[in-house]
Each structure stands twice: as structure tokens, then as C-alpha cells.
Amino acid sequence: MSELTTPEANPAVSLRRGQWRGVAALAQREVTRVVRIWSQTIAPNVVSAVLFIAIFGGALGGRIREIDGVPYSAFIVPGLILMGIGTAAYANTASSLYQARFDGFIDDPVSGPMRARHLLVAYMAGGIVRGLLIGVMILVCAIPIVDLPLVNPLPAIVAFLAAAVGFSALGVGVGLIAQTWDQQSYVGNLLLTPLVFLGGVFYSVNVLGQPWRALTHADPILYMVAASRQGMLGTSEVSLWLSLGVSVAMAVVMVLWAGRLIAKGRGLRT
Amino acid sequence: MVITTPTTPVALRCEGVRKTFPGDVEALRGVDLVVPEGAFFGLLGPNGAGKTTLIRAIVGLVIPDGGVMEVHGQSMLGPQAPAARQTVGYAPQEVSLDRFVKTRDLLSLHGRYFGMTRADAAARADELLEVFDLDDKANALPSRLSGGMRRRLMLARALIHRPRLVILDEPTAGVDIELRDELWEYIRRLHALGTSILLTTHYLEEAETLCEQVAFIRSGQIVDEGTPSGLRERYDATSLEDVYRQVMNT
């Protein structure tokens, strides 16, 4: 057996620098998990989105032709990218955190020197990377199929980033409070997916009558889809600043909520 | 009681630590405990006495309702908590290993969670893999390890960041005699190097063999403590087990 080294051999570590090293390590762990099980974390979302583009945009889109002056096959792409980013970012953090709690290895980082904000950033990193990776792959797959003018990419980038950040944070919060696997998937399947579908991914709110039109305006996803559509296609049902404002505000609220849960030790410290 | 002078360095100090879980379950009812720096300290008590709750409170996984808890002079309950936690290593009772991470990476990541650089953590991981005879399993996932290997890996994980206080929650529970002897040997060597150790165990023979000081916890309170020989003398007992039976009224 080799010799153990003494405690005195520990190099003096600046606490703050050490905490950010912890963030980098935990974020690396989360991102590595995404890449290692890519067939579960990346491929299904990309395949689904490409099928939506091919079937709704290609096969059925011929009957719809244009919405707000844009070919239907192009009209749905920004929403599909946003849907891929949001659902993947949420699923990643919710499942990863819940699994770490369920198996007990969440205690490793939590018993270390990282504070709540460090844990939040690190866990969100996996969801953000997974979401954005999927978004880029859907875009790359869509470009040869449909004509995307990419009028002003900046609003779209802001909307995609807000979706990645906001839904990662939502997943962190749900991963902390869920008591069963079912609970964390309920939020994804029974709340998030309907909100995404009803947020104008596949249609324009302009074609809806009341009260559906008013109800749709209460769906925050609508504003993210609108901002991404404004950026990629130059058309939108909602003003640009309102859609960007709601998108960013939703992300900020989700981050604050998840941060508060971690700071209170919900699901981490009893 | 453990007698410490103002100049005695203290690894762990608990004063009046209380914790009540939902349903009015009083797990800790004012725990007072002092573990001197460099001590090998045993915490003994029956199931449900509060051992694991106290230990999880020390490492920040249970938030006490009240009391004082300091590690190396830094409070575990305030802004100093992150710095205090950095000096503690913890091996829980239940095997809880990240199923997605290979053995070497698991150790290295844990070291980095505690602030080590990537290079230092990797070097230390290799060192501990060799110490704990796990070097040929460096690239194996935890699911590919035997029960004994997982136990050794848990201990290695607790030591990766060179903590000054190591807390071991029933490290030999459910292991065979050969592995128990191996783990004892590792723990003894660790203590010989100056590391403070707080050990909980059901095995009184283990406590008698390893610990310099022991404390008995019952219903969330420390009911007595001292050196094994001092306790035997005080209770006119032939073994720590006799002392335990008298203290716990069993």
C-alpha cells in the first residue's frame, strides 16, 4: 500500500477561487452527462423537431401556404427551436437533480464549500448547454429544408438564451421539490409541453378569436416564440420589446425562484 | 466530559445543538460535544439516537434549529460555513456514488468541488486509488465495483481534499471481517498522520479498539463521554460494551 499524505500537505486555497473551481467541476459533470448519454439527451429532441418541420412544414404545410406573409414551413422553425431548447433545458436539470437527490450523491457538492449561487449556476449549466446544443442542431437541420431569412438574429438569440436559462432554472426548482420521478415529469408533460404548444409555435395568435387570443397572451412562451420569430423571420404577433421583456423577465423570475429554493436548502438540506 | 483548556485546539465544538423534524420528532435535544484537534473520537448510541442527524448537521446537510456548531473555530451555521465545510471530509453510512462517473473522475471531481485545482485533484485521486487498492478500477463505473471496493471508494472520496476533520458514519456497517480490518488499518494510518476523526459505529469493539475518546448519545443528547479506560473504571466495567449497557440502561 502506498502512503497517505498528511493534512498539512493541503495547499492554501482561496475560498472564492475554490468555490468557482467547484462550479466548473460540477458544470463539467453535468455537461459530460449530457454528452455521454446523447442518445437520450440530444437525439430525440432533434429528431422530433426535424419530423415536425418535415411533416407539418413540408407535407401538410402545402395546404396552409403562408402565415403573416411567411411560408408555413419557415413559420414553425423558430418555435420548434425554442420548444427544443426549453423542454430539453428543463428535462436536463429536473432529472439530473432529482436523480442526484434520489441516489444520495447530491450530498457531495452540497457538503462542500459552494454556496447556493454556485450550485445554481453549476446545475443550470448542463441544461443550458443541452438546450442550446439542441437548438443549434435543429437550426442546422432546418436550413437545408426551409428558407430562413434570419433578418435580425439578436432578438432570436436573446429569446433562445432566455429560454435556456429560464427553463434550466425551472428544472432546478422542480428537481428540488419533486418527491417522485412522476412529479418532475408531470411538470414537463402536463404544464410545459401544453404551454409550448399553446404559445403559438404552430400558429399565429392573429388567427384566434376571443377568448383564446387573450388566454394565449397570458402564456409566457408566446413572447419567447414571438421574439425568436421576429429575429429569424422579421414577423411577429407581439411587439419586439414586449416579447423580449417578458422573455427576460420570465428567465429572471425562474432563476430567482430556483436560487431561493437552494438558499433555503429545499431538497438539499433537511 | 472532555476537558479542554483555552489553548487546546478544537476540531469540532457543538453547544446546545437542537433539531426537530416535522411531526415533532426531536432528533437532537441540546447536544454538547467537543472533539479536540487530532483526536480519534467515537460517537456511540442505538439506532435513532441522533448520531446520523448530528453528523449530517456537522457537514451542513441538516440545518439545526438552534445551538452553536464550530469546526476549527469557524461556525458551520453562518457566513463562515463554506470555509468550515472545506476542512471536513465525510463518508456517509449509505453507499452513494455518482453512477455516471468513473472511479478516478469521481474522486477528482469531488476534490474540485472542495476547491482543488484540476491537476492537484487528479494527482491526489491517483494517489488514493493506489492507497485503497483501486488503481486497476480507475476507469470503472461504480456499478462495476464490488461492495468492498465501493466502501473503500467512499472512504477515499472523503479524504480527497485532505480534510483536517474526517467524519465516518458507520464505515464498517455490513462489511466482512477482512474488509473491516482493512478499513481499520486505513483509518488508523489517517489518524496517525494527525487527522481528527469522528466515528460513529454500532460495533463497540471497534470503538474500543480505535477510539481515544467516546461519547454516548441517547434520545438526541450526549449522556456521557470519556476515554474508554476512564469509562470502564468509572462504571466498574470490564469492557466498553458493559459501559454501554449501563449508560443506555439495556
Short mmCIF file of C-alpha atoms in Angstrom, two decimals:
data_model
loop_
_atom_site.label_atom_id
_atom_site.label_comp_id
_atom_site.label_asym_id
_atom_site.label_seq_id
_atom_site.Cartn_x
_atom_site.Cartn_y
_atom_site.Cartn_z
CA MET A 1 0.00 0.00 0.00
CA SER A 2 1.20 3.46 -0.76
CA GLU A 3 1.41 6.14 1.92
CA LEU A 4 -1.31 8.62 2.74
CA THR A 5 -0.20 12.22 2.70
CA THR A 6 -0.63 14.44 5.71
CA PRO A 7 -3.36 17.06 6.12
CA GLU A 8 -0.64 19.71 6.26
CA ALA A 9 0.13 19.00 2.60
CA ASN A 10 -3.09 20.78 1.66
CA PRO A 11 -2.19 23.90 -0.31
CA ALA A 12 -3.76 27.10 0.91
CA VAL A 13 -6.80 27.62 -1.25
CA SER A 14 -8.55 30.92 -1.69
CA LEU A 15 -12.13 30.16 -0.76
CA ARG A 16 -13.69 32.18 -3.54
CA ARG A 17 -11.44 30.75 -6.20
CA GLY A 18 -12.03 27.28 -4.79
CA GLN A 19 -15.78 27.75 -4.95
CA TRP A 20 -15.61 28.63 -8.64
CA ARG A 21 -13.40 25.60 -9.23
CA GLY A 22 -16.24 23.63 -7.69
CA VAL A 23 -18.70 25.28 -10.07
CA ALA A 24 -16.50 24.37 -13.04
CA ALA A 25 -16.25 20.76 -11.83
CA LEU A 26 -19.98 20.35 -11.22
CA ALA A 27 -20.83 22.06 -14.52
CA GLN A 28 -18.37 19.75 -16.28
CA ARG A 29 -20.05 16.78 -14.63
CA GLU A 30 -23.45 17.95 -15.84
CA VAL A 31 -22.31 18.66 -19.40
CA THR A 32 -20.41 15.37 -19.59
CA ARG A 33 -23.60 13.56 -18.59
CA VAL A 34 -25.46 15.27 -21.45
CA VAL A 35 -22.83 14.27 -23.99
CA ARG A 36 -22.31 10.73 -22.64
CA ILE A 37 -25.97 9.81 -22.93
CA TRP A 38 -26.56 11.83 -26.12
CA SER A 39 -28.95 9.22 -27.48
CA GLN A 40 -31.30 10.13 -24.61
CA THR A 41 -30.46 13.80 -24.16
CA ILE A 42 -29.87 15.18 -27.67
CA ALA A 43 -31.08 12.89 -30.43
CA PRO A 44 -34.81 12.56 -29.53
CA ASN A 45 -35.40 16.33 -29.39
CA VAL A 46 -33.61 16.96 -32.69
CA VAL A 47 -35.37 14.08 -34.46
CA SER A 48 -38.78 15.25 -33.19
CA ALA A 49 -38.18 18.81 -34.36
CA VAL A 50 -36.96 17.72 -37.78
CA LEU A 51 -40.02 15.46 -38.14
CA PHE A 52 -42.27 18.40 -37.24
CA ILE A 53 -40.57 20.50 -39.90
CA ALA A 54 -40.82 17.73 -42.50
CA ILE A 55 -44.41 16.73 -41.74
CA PHE A 56 -46.10 19.98 -40.71
CA GLY A 57 -43.95 22.27 -42.81
CA GLY A 58 -43.46 20.00 -45.80
CA ALA A 59 -46.32 17.56 -46.18
CA LEU A 60 -49.17 19.50 -44.52
CA GLY A 61 -47.72 22.97 -44.99
CA GLY A 62 -48.69 22.92 -48.65
CA ARG A 63 -52.32 23.34 -47.59
CA ILE A 64 -51.57 26.30 -45.30
CA ARG A 65 -49.03 28.03 -47.53
CA GLU A 66 -48.36 31.27 -45.64
CA ILE A 67 -48.96 32.79 -42.20
CA ASP A 68 -48.31 36.51 -41.74
CA GLY A 69 -46.65 36.50 -45.16
CA VAL A 70 -44.18 33.74 -44.27
CA PRO A 71 -44.19 30.19 -45.72
CA TYR A 72 -45.61 27.85 -43.09
CA SER A 73 -42.56 25.58 -43.19
CA ALA A 74 -40.39 28.55 -42.14
CA PHE A 75 -43.02 29.97 -39.77
CA ILE A 76 -42.80 27.00 -37.40
CA VAL A 77 -39.00 26.75 -37.23
CA PRO A 78 -38.29 29.46 -34.59
CA GLY A 79 -40.95 27.99 -32.30
CA LEU A 80 -39.62 24.48 -32.79
CA ILE A 81 -36.11 25.60 -31.92
CA LEU A 82 -37.44 27.34 -28.84
CA MET A 83 -39.51 24.30 -27.88
CA GLY A 84 -36.45 22.06 -28.25
CA ILE A 85 -34.32 24.37 -26.12
CA GLY A 86 -36.93 24.87 -23.40
CA THR A 87 -38.08 21.29 -22.95
CA ALA A 88 -34.53 19.91 -23.05
CA ALA A 89 -33.15 22.50 -20.64
CA TYR A 90 -35.96 21.78 -18.20
CA ALA A 91 -35.75 18.00 -18.51
CA ASN A 92 -32.00 18.01 -18.01
CA THR A 93 -31.82 19.92 -14.76
CA ALA A 94 -35.01 18.42 -13.31
CA SER A 95 -33.96 14.83 -13.96
CA SER A 96 -30.29 15.30 -13.07
CA LEU A 97 -31.05 16.98 -9.76
CA TYR A 98 -33.80 14.58 -8.85
CA GLN A 99 -31.59 11.60 -9.65
CA ALA A 100 -28.73 13.04 -7.57
CA ARG A 101 -31.15 13.51 -4.67
CA PHE A 102 -32.69 10.08 -5.12
CA ASP A 103 -29.30 8.31 -5.22
CA GLY A 104 -27.86 10.48 -2.44
CA PHE A 105 -24.78 11.75 -4.29
CA ILE A 106 -26.16 15.29 -4.24
CA ASP A 107 -24.52 15.39 -0.79
CA ASP A 108 -21.07 15.52 -2.45
CA PRO A 109 -21.26 19.08 -3.77
CA VAL A 110 -23.74 20.27 -1.13
CA SER A 111 -21.44 19.32 1.76
CA GLY A 112 -18.61 21.25 0.11
CA PRO A 113 -17.78 24.95 0.24
CA MET A 114 -20.01 26.04 -2.65
CA ARG A 115 -22.81 28.46 -1.79
CA ALA A 116 -26.35 28.43 -3.20
CA ARG A 117 -25.48 30.63 -6.18
CA HIS A 118 -22.58 28.36 -7.13
CA LEU A 119 -24.74 25.25 -7.04
CA LEU A 120 -27.42 27.01 -9.08
CA VAL A 121 -25.00 28.10 -11.82
CA ALA A 122 -23.37 24.67 -11.99
CA TYR A 123 -26.60 22.69 -12.23
CA MET A 124 -28.09 25.12 -14.74
CA ALA A 125 -25.02 24.77 -16.95
CA GLY A 126 -25.99 21.26 -18.03
CA GLY A 127 -29.49 22.34 -19.00
CA ILE A 128 -28.30 25.45 -20.84
CA VAL A 129 -25.68 23.56 -22.82
CA ARG A 130 -28.10 20.77 -23.69
CA GLY A 131 -30.81 23.21 -24.73
CA LEU A 132 -28.54 25.36 -26.87
CA LEU A 133 -26.87 22.33 -28.45
CA ILE A 134 -30.28 21.05 -29.49
CA GLY A 135 -31.30 24.50 -30.75
CA VAL A 136 -28.21 24.75 -32.95
CA MET A 137 -28.72 21.22 -34.29
CA ILE A 138 -32.37 21.89 -35.16
CA LEU A 139 -31.33 25.09 -36.94
CA VAL A 140 -28.60 23.27 -38.86
CA CYS A 141 -31.09 20.58 -39.90
CA ALA A 142 -33.73 23.17 -40.86
CA ILE A 143 -31.53 25.38 -43.05
CA PRO A 144 -31.35 22.92 -45.99
CA ILE A 145 -35.09 22.22 -45.76
CA VAL A 146 -36.62 25.69 -45.43
CA ASP A 147 -35.69 29.22 -46.39
CA LEU A 148 -34.88 31.18 -43.22
CA PRO A 149 -34.13 34.85 -43.89
CA LEU A 150 -32.51 35.36 -40.41
CA VAL A 151 -33.49 39.04 -40.58
CA ASN A 152 -32.09 40.18 -37.22
CA PRO A 153 -30.64 37.29 -35.22
CA LEU A 154 -30.14 39.27 -31.99
CA PRO A 155 -33.74 39.09 -30.66
CA ALA A 156 -33.81 35.39 -31.53
CA ILE A 157 -30.54 34.81 -29.68
CA VAL A 158 -31.88 36.67 -26.63
CA ALA A 159 -35.10 34.63 -26.71
CA PHE A 160 -33.20 31.35 -27.05
CA LEU A 161 -30.83 32.26 -24.22
CA ALA A 162 -33.74 33.34 -22.04
CA ALA A 163 -35.49 30.02 -22.73
CA ALA A 164 -32.34 28.03 -21.94
CA VAL A 165 -31.69 29.94 -18.71
CA GLY A 166 -35.33 30.16 -17.59
CA PHE A 167 -36.25 26.55 -18.21
CA SER A 168 -32.97 25.28 -16.72
CA ALA A 169 -33.80 27.21 -13.58
CA LEU A 170 -37.37 25.88 -13.62
CA GLY A 171 -35.92 22.36 -13.84
CA VAL A 172 -33.62 23.06 -10.90
CA GLY A 173 -36.59 24.20 -8.81
CA VAL A 174 -38.75 21.25 -9.75
CA GLY A 175 -35.83 18.83 -9.29
CA LEU A 176 -35.50 20.13 -5.74
CA ILE A 177 -39.13 19.97 -4.70
CA ALA A 178 -40.24 16.81 -6.54
CA GLN A 179 -40.84 13.86 -4.24
CA THR A 180 -41.17 11.28 -7.01
CA TRP A 181 -39.98 10.77 -10.59
CA ASP A 182 -43.57 11.23 -11.71
CA GLN A 183 -43.81 14.68 -10.17
CA GLN A 184 -40.84 16.06 -12.07
CA SER A 185 -42.13 14.61 -15.33
CA TYR A 186 -45.68 15.91 -14.67
CA VAL A 187 -44.41 19.48 -14.84
CA GLY A 188 -42.73 18.79 -18.15
CA ASN A 189 -45.55 16.81 -19.71
CA LEU A 190 -48.63 18.44 -18.21
CA LEU A 191 -47.52 22.06 -17.85
CA LEU A 192 -44.55 22.88 -20.02
CA THR A 193 -45.49 20.99 -23.19
CA PRO A 194 -49.07 22.39 -23.30
CA LEU A 195 -47.74 25.92 -22.69
CA VAL A 196 -45.27 25.48 -25.54
CA PHE A 197 -47.88 24.09 -27.94
CA LEU A 198 -50.38 26.81 -26.98
CA GLY A 199 -47.72 29.50 -27.20
CA GLY A 200 -48.08 29.89 -30.96
CA VAL A 201 -45.37 27.51 -32.11
CA PHE A 202 -47.59 26.12 -34.86
CA TYR A 203 -49.97 29.02 -35.45
CA SER A 204 -50.30 32.77 -35.25
CA VAL A 205 -52.38 34.19 -32.41
CA ASN A 206 -53.83 36.55 -35.01
CA VAL A 207 -55.98 33.70 -36.35
CA LEU A 208 -57.54 33.05 -32.94
CA GLY A 209 -60.82 34.52 -31.78
CA GLN A 210 -61.57 35.65 -28.24
CA PRO A 211 -61.24 34.44 -25.53
CA TRP A 212 -58.46 32.15 -26.86
CA ARG A 213 -56.49 35.07 -28.13
CA ALA A 214 -56.49 36.75 -24.71
CA LEU A 215 -55.67 33.48 -22.98
CA THR A 216 -52.74 32.86 -25.30
CA HIS A 217 -51.36 36.27 -24.39
CA ALA A 218 -51.15 35.05 -20.79
CA ASP A 219 -48.77 32.29 -21.90
CA PRO A 220 -45.15 33.49 -21.44
CA ILE A 221 -43.95 31.08 -24.11
CA LEU A 222 -45.83 33.17 -26.68
CA TYR A 223 -43.44 36.07 -26.09
CA MET A 224 -40.34 33.90 -26.44
CA VAL A 225 -41.67 32.43 -29.68
CA ALA A 226 -42.58 35.92 -30.90
CA ALA A 227 -39.10 37.29 -30.20
CA SER A 228 -37.42 34.37 -31.92
CA ARG A 229 -39.77 34.67 -34.91
CA GLN A 230 -39.11 38.41 -35.13
CA GLY A 231 -35.38 37.74 -35.20
CA MET A 232 -35.39 34.87 -37.65
CA LEU A 233 -38.27 35.82 -39.96
CA GLY A 234 -38.89 39.52 -39.39
CA THR A 235 -42.52 38.95 -38.44
CA SER A 236 -44.24 38.78 -35.07
CA GLU A 237 -47.68 38.98 -33.46
CA VAL A 238 -46.30 40.86 -30.45
CA SER A 239 -44.14 43.98 -30.26
CA LEU A 240 -40.43 43.20 -30.11
CA TRP A 241 -39.70 44.99 -26.86
CA LEU A 242 -42.65 43.43 -25.08
CA SER A 243 -41.68 39.95 -26.23
CA LEU A 244 -38.04 40.47 -25.25
CA GLY A 245 -39.04 42.00 -21.92
CA VAL A 246 -41.37 39.13 -20.99
CA SER A 247 -38.79 36.54 -22.14
CA VAL A 248 -36.02 38.01 -20.00
CA ALA A 249 -38.35 38.67 -17.07
CA MET A 250 -39.53 35.06 -17.08
CA ALA A 251 -35.94 33.83 -17.05
CA VAL A 252 -35.06 36.19 -14.18
CA VAL A 253 -38.09 35.09 -12.13
CA MET A 254 -37.23 31.41 -12.64
CA VAL A 255 -33.59 31.97 -11.65
CA LEU A 256 -34.61 33.89 -8.52
CA TRP A 257 -37.12 31.19 -7.57
CA ALA A 258 -34.63 28.36 -8.02
CA GLY A 259 -31.91 30.33 -6.24
CA ARG A 260 -34.21 30.93 -3.29
CA LEU A 261 -35.06 27.24 -3.04
CA ILE A 262 -31.37 26.29 -3.00
CA ALA A 263 -30.53 29.01 -0.49
CA LYS A 264 -33.24 27.69 1.82
CA GLY A 265 -31.81 24.20 1.39
CA ARG A 266 -35.05 22.82 -0.06
CA GLY A 267 -34.42 19.23 -1.11
CA LEU A 268 -30.73 19.56 -0.24
CA ARG A 269 -30.53 20.15 3.50
CA THR A 270 -33.16 18.90 5.93
CA MET B 1 -16.87 15.31 29.79
CA VAL B 2 -13.88 16.05 27.58
CA ILE B 3 -11.76 18.63 29.32
CA THR B 4 -10.17 21.20 27.06
CA THR B 5 -8.19 24.22 28.12
CA PRO B 6 -8.49 27.53 26.27
CA THR B 7 -5.27 26.66 24.47
CA THR B 8 -6.35 23.19 23.36
CA PRO B 9 -7.05 23.33 19.62
CA VAL B 10 -10.56 22.12 18.92
CA ALA B 11 -11.58 20.35 15.71
CA LEU B 12 -15.32 20.35 16.46
CA ARG B 13 -17.41 22.14 19.06
CA CYS B 14 -21.17 21.65 19.41
CA GLU B 15 -23.14 23.52 22.05
CA GLY B 16 -26.85 23.08 22.61
CA VAL B 17 -27.47 21.78 19.09
CA ARG B 18 -31.17 21.12 18.58
CA LYS B 19 -33.13 19.67 15.68
CA THR B 20 -36.79 18.74 15.47
CA PHE B 21 -38.10 17.14 12.31
CA PRO B 22 -41.67 17.52 11.06
CA GLY B 23 -44.07 15.53 13.21
CA ASP B 24 -42.39 16.83 16.38
CA VAL B 25 -39.61 14.25 16.11
CA GLU B 26 -36.88 15.61 18.38
CA ALA B 27 -33.71 14.19 16.83
CA LEU B 28 -31.25 16.42 18.73
CA ARG B 29 -32.13 17.89 22.12
CA GLY B 30 -29.23 20.15 23.01
CA VAL B 31 -26.10 18.25 22.01
CA ASP B 32 -22.84 19.40 23.62
CA LEU B 33 -19.72 17.85 22.17
CA VAL B 34 -16.07 18.80 21.82
CA VAL B 35 -13.66 16.90 19.60
CA PRO B 36 -10.08 18.04 20.22
CA GLU B 37 -7.79 18.55 17.23
CA GLY B 38 -6.08 15.29 16.31
CA ALA B 39 -8.42 13.15 18.39
CA PHE B 40 -9.91 9.82 17.39
CA PHE B 41 -13.41 10.28 18.74
CA GLY B 42 -16.21 7.74 18.76
CA LEU B 43 -19.90 8.60 18.90
CA LEU B 44 -21.90 5.64 20.16
CA GLY B 45 -25.61 5.09 20.50
CA PRO B 46 -28.51 2.93 19.43
CA ASN B 47 -30.48 3.35 16.22
CA GLY B 48 -32.47 6.56 16.27
CA ALA B 49 -30.31 8.15 18.97
CA GLY B 50 -29.40 11.07 16.71
CA LYS B 51 -25.90 10.07 15.54
CA THR B 52 -26.51 10.48 11.83
CA THR B 53 -28.57 13.65 12.30
CA LEU B 54 -25.73 15.19 14.31
CA ILE B 55 -23.15 14.18 11.74
CA ARG B 56 -25.22 15.46 8.84
CA ALA B 57 -25.65 18.73 10.73
CA ILE B 58 -21.88 19.00 11.16
CA VAL B 59 -21.32 18.67 7.40
CA GLY B 60 -24.14 21.08 6.56
CA LEU B 61 -26.73 18.58 5.31
CA VAL B 62 -29.09 19.14 8.24
CA ILE B 63 -29.94 22.66 9.36
CA PRO B 64 -30.15 22.74 13.18
CA ASP B 65 -32.97 24.68 14.84
CA GLY B 66 -30.53 26.15 17.35
CA GLY B 67 -27.18 25.90 19.04
CA VAL B 68 -23.56 26.52 18.17
CA MET B 69 -21.55 24.37 15.83
CA GLU B 70 -17.93 25.20 15.00
CA VAL B 71 -15.30 23.36 13.01
CA HIS B 72 -11.73 24.52 13.58
CA GLY B 73 -13.11 27.67 15.16
CA GLN B 74 -15.36 28.58 12.23
CA SER B 75 -19.13 28.48 12.55
CA MET B 76 -20.92 25.91 10.41
CA LEU B 77 -24.12 27.95 10.56
CA GLY B 78 -23.22 31.40 9.23
CA PRO B 79 -21.18 33.09 6.54
CA GLN B 80 -18.10 31.12 7.65
CA ALA B 81 -19.82 27.81 6.86
CA PRO B 82 -18.33 27.32 3.36
CA ALA B 83 -14.79 27.80 4.68
CA ALA B 84 -15.51 25.48 7.59
CA ARG B 85 -17.00 22.80 5.32
CA GLN B 86 -13.86 22.89 3.18
CA THR B 87 -11.90 21.37 6.08
CA VAL B 88 -14.25 18.43 6.67
CA GLY B 89 -14.38 15.07 4.91
CA TYR B 90 -17.49 12.94 5.22
CA ALA B 91 -18.17 9.30 4.43
CA PRO B 92 -21.89 8.59 4.86
CA GLN B 93 -23.32 5.34 6.08
CA GLU B 94 -25.16 4.58 2.85
CA VAL B 95 -23.14 3.97 -0.29
CA SER B 96 -23.97 6.91 -2.53
CA LEU B 97 -21.77 7.12 -5.60
CA ASP B 98 -22.44 9.04 -8.79
CA ARG B 99 -23.42 6.29 -11.22
CA PHE B 100 -22.43 8.30 -14.31
CA VAL B 101 -18.82 8.99 -13.30
CA LYS B 102 -15.85 6.64 -13.42
CA THR B 103 -13.87 5.94 -10.26
CA ARG B 104 -10.91 8.23 -10.92
CA ASP B 105 -13.13 11.05 -12.16
CA LEU B 106 -15.43 10.63 -9.19
CA LEU B 107 -12.54 11.28 -6.82
CA SER B 108 -11.12 14.08 -8.90
CA LEU B 109 -14.49 15.84 -9.23
CA HIS B 110 -15.07 15.59 -5.51
CA GLY B 111 -11.70 17.20 -4.84
CA ARG B 112 -12.58 20.01 -7.23
CA TYR B 113 -15.97 20.52 -5.53
CA PHE B 114 -13.87 21.26 -2.47
CA GLY B 115 -11.69 23.80 -4.27
CA MET B 116 -8.73 21.76 -5.50
CA THR B 117 -7.19 22.56 -8.86
CA ARG B 118 -7.77 20.09 -11.67
CA ALA B 119 -4.12 18.95 -11.61
CA ASP B 120 -3.94 18.61 -7.83
CA ALA B 121 -7.24 16.72 -7.69
CA ALA B 122 -6.14 14.34 -10.45
CA ALA B 123 -2.81 13.64 -8.76
CA ARG B 124 -4.47 13.13 -5.39
CA ALA B 125 -7.07 10.82 -6.98
CA ASP B 126 -4.31 8.64 -8.42
CA GLU B 127 -2.57 8.61 -5.05
CA LEU B 128 -5.72 7.49 -3.23
CA LEU B 129 -6.61 4.91 -5.86
CA GLU B 130 -3.25 3.32 -5.14
CA VAL B 131 -3.60 3.63 -1.36
CA PHE B 132 -7.01 1.96 -1.42
CA ASP B 133 -6.01 -0.68 -3.98
CA LEU B 134 -8.43 0.64 -6.55
CA ASP B 135 -5.95 1.67 -9.23
CA ASP B 136 -6.95 -1.17 -11.56
CA LYS B 137 -10.56 0.06 -11.32
CA ALA B 138 -9.75 3.69 -12.11
CA ASN B 139 -11.80 3.66 -15.31
CA ALA B 140 -14.68 1.56 -13.98
CA LEU B 141 -18.10 2.93 -13.17
CA PRO B 142 -19.21 2.43 -9.54
CA SER B 143 -21.75 -0.15 -10.69
CA ARG B 144 -18.81 -2.35 -11.74
CA LEU B 145 -17.21 -2.34 -8.28
CA SER B 146 -17.73 -4.90 -5.55
CA GLY B 147 -19.33 -3.87 -2.26
CA GLY B 148 -15.95 -3.71 -0.56
CA MET B 149 -14.47 -1.59 -3.33
CA ARG B 150 -17.36 0.84 -3.08
CA ARG B 151 -16.77 1.17 0.66
CA ARG B 152 -13.09 1.89 0.05
CA LEU B 153 -14.01 4.38 -2.65
CA MET B 154 -16.35 6.15 -0.23
CA LEU B 155 -13.51 6.49 2.25
CA ALA B 156 -11.11 7.69 -0.46
CA ARG B 157 -13.69 10.25 -1.56
CA ALA B 158 -13.91 11.62 1.97
CA LEU B 159 -10.12 12.09 2.00
CA ILE B 160 -9.55 13.51 -1.47
CA HIS B 161 -9.32 17.16 -0.39
CA ARG B 162 -7.05 16.38 2.57
CA PRO B 163 -9.57 17.35 5.27
CA ARG B 164 -8.41 18.13 8.80
CA LEU B 165 -11.52 16.52 10.28
CA VAL B 166 -12.85 13.27 8.84
CA ILE B 167 -16.34 12.11 9.80
CA LEU B 168 -17.13 8.47 9.25
CA ASP B 169 -20.71 7.33 9.73
CA GLU B 170 -20.61 3.60 10.42
CA PRO B 171 -17.92 2.91 7.82
CA THR B 172 -17.81 -0.81 8.56
CA ALA B 173 -21.55 -1.48 8.77
CA GLY B 174 -22.37 -4.67 6.92
CA VAL B 175 -18.83 -5.43 5.71
CA ASP B 176 -16.96 -8.69 6.18
CA ILE B 177 -14.13 -9.09 8.68
CA GLU B 178 -11.34 -8.82 6.10
CA LEU B 179 -12.63 -5.54 4.75
CA ARG B 180 -13.34 -4.25 8.25
CA ASP B 181 -9.71 -4.92 9.20
CA GLU B 182 -8.54 -3.18 6.02
CA LEU B 183 -10.70 -0.14 6.73
CA TRP B 184 -9.48 -0.02 10.33
CA GLU B 185 -5.93 -0.02 9.06
CA TYR B 186 -6.60 2.86 6.66
CA ILE B 187 -8.35 4.85 9.38
CA ARG B 188 -5.55 4.23 11.89
CA ARG B 189 -2.95 5.44 9.42
CA LEU B 190 -5.01 8.50 8.69
CA HIS B 191 -5.22 9.32 12.38
CA ALA B 192 -1.51 8.71 12.84
CA LEU B 193 -0.90 11.48 10.31
CA GLY B 194 -2.69 13.97 12.58
CA THR B 195 -6.18 13.97 11.12
CA SER B 196 -9.03 14.38 13.61
CA ILE B 197 -11.57 11.60 13.25
CA LEU B 198 -15.17 11.41 14.38
CA LEU B 199 -16.51 7.89 14.01
CA THR B 200 -19.97 6.54 14.64
CA THR B 201 -20.35 2.84 14.99
CA HIS B 202 -22.63 0.16 16.36
CA TYR B 203 -19.63 -2.06 16.98
CA LEU B 204 -18.37 -1.36 20.49
CA GLU B 205 -15.31 -3.49 19.89
CA GLU B 206 -14.45 -1.17 17.01
CA ALA B 207 -14.80 1.89 19.22
CA GLU B 208 -12.75 0.29 21.99
CA THR B 209 -10.00 -0.66 19.56
CA LEU B 210 -9.77 2.57 17.62
CA CYS B 211 -11.05 5.50 19.66
CA GLU B 212 -9.16 7.59 22.19
CA GLN B 213 -12.38 9.18 23.41
CA VAL B 214 -16.01 8.19 23.08
CA ALA B 215 -19.34 9.85 23.73
CA PHE B 216 -22.67 8.12 24.22
CA ILE B 217 -25.73 9.65 22.62
CA ARG B 218 -29.26 8.66 23.58
CA SER B 219 -32.54 10.29 22.54
CA GLY B 220 -30.72 13.23 20.99
CA GLN B 221 -28.49 14.05 23.97
CA ILE B 222 -24.93 13.22 24.96
CA VAL B 223 -25.34 11.24 28.16
CA ASP B 224 -21.70 10.56 28.98
CA GLU B 225 -18.23 10.67 27.50
CA GLY B 226 -14.60 9.99 28.26
CA THR B 227 -11.70 7.75 27.37
CA PRO B 228 -12.54 4.03 27.04
CA SER B 229 -10.29 3.18 30.01
CA GLY B 230 -11.67 6.04 32.09
CA LEU B 231 -15.23 4.99 31.38
CA ARG B 232 -14.50 1.34 32.22
CA GLU B 233 -13.01 2.45 35.51
CA ARG B 234 -15.84 4.83 36.31
CA TYR B 235 -18.54 2.24 35.60
CA ASP B 236 -16.52 -0.62 37.10
CA ALA B 237 -16.88 -2.41 33.79
CA THR B 238 -14.67 -4.91 32.02
CA SER B 239 -15.42 -3.65 28.51
CA LEU B 240 -16.90 -0.69 26.68
CA GLU B 241 -19.88 -2.91 25.94
CA ASP B 242 -20.55 -3.18 29.68
CA VAL B 243 -20.28 0.59 29.95
CA TYR B 244 -22.65 0.99 27.02
CA ARG B 245 -25.23 -1.30 28.61
CA GLN B 246 -25.10 0.64 31.86
CA VAL B 247 -25.26 4.05 30.18
CA MET B 248 -28.11 3.05 27.91
CA ASN B 249 -29.88 1.02 30.60
CA THR B 250 -30.11 -2.02 28.33
#
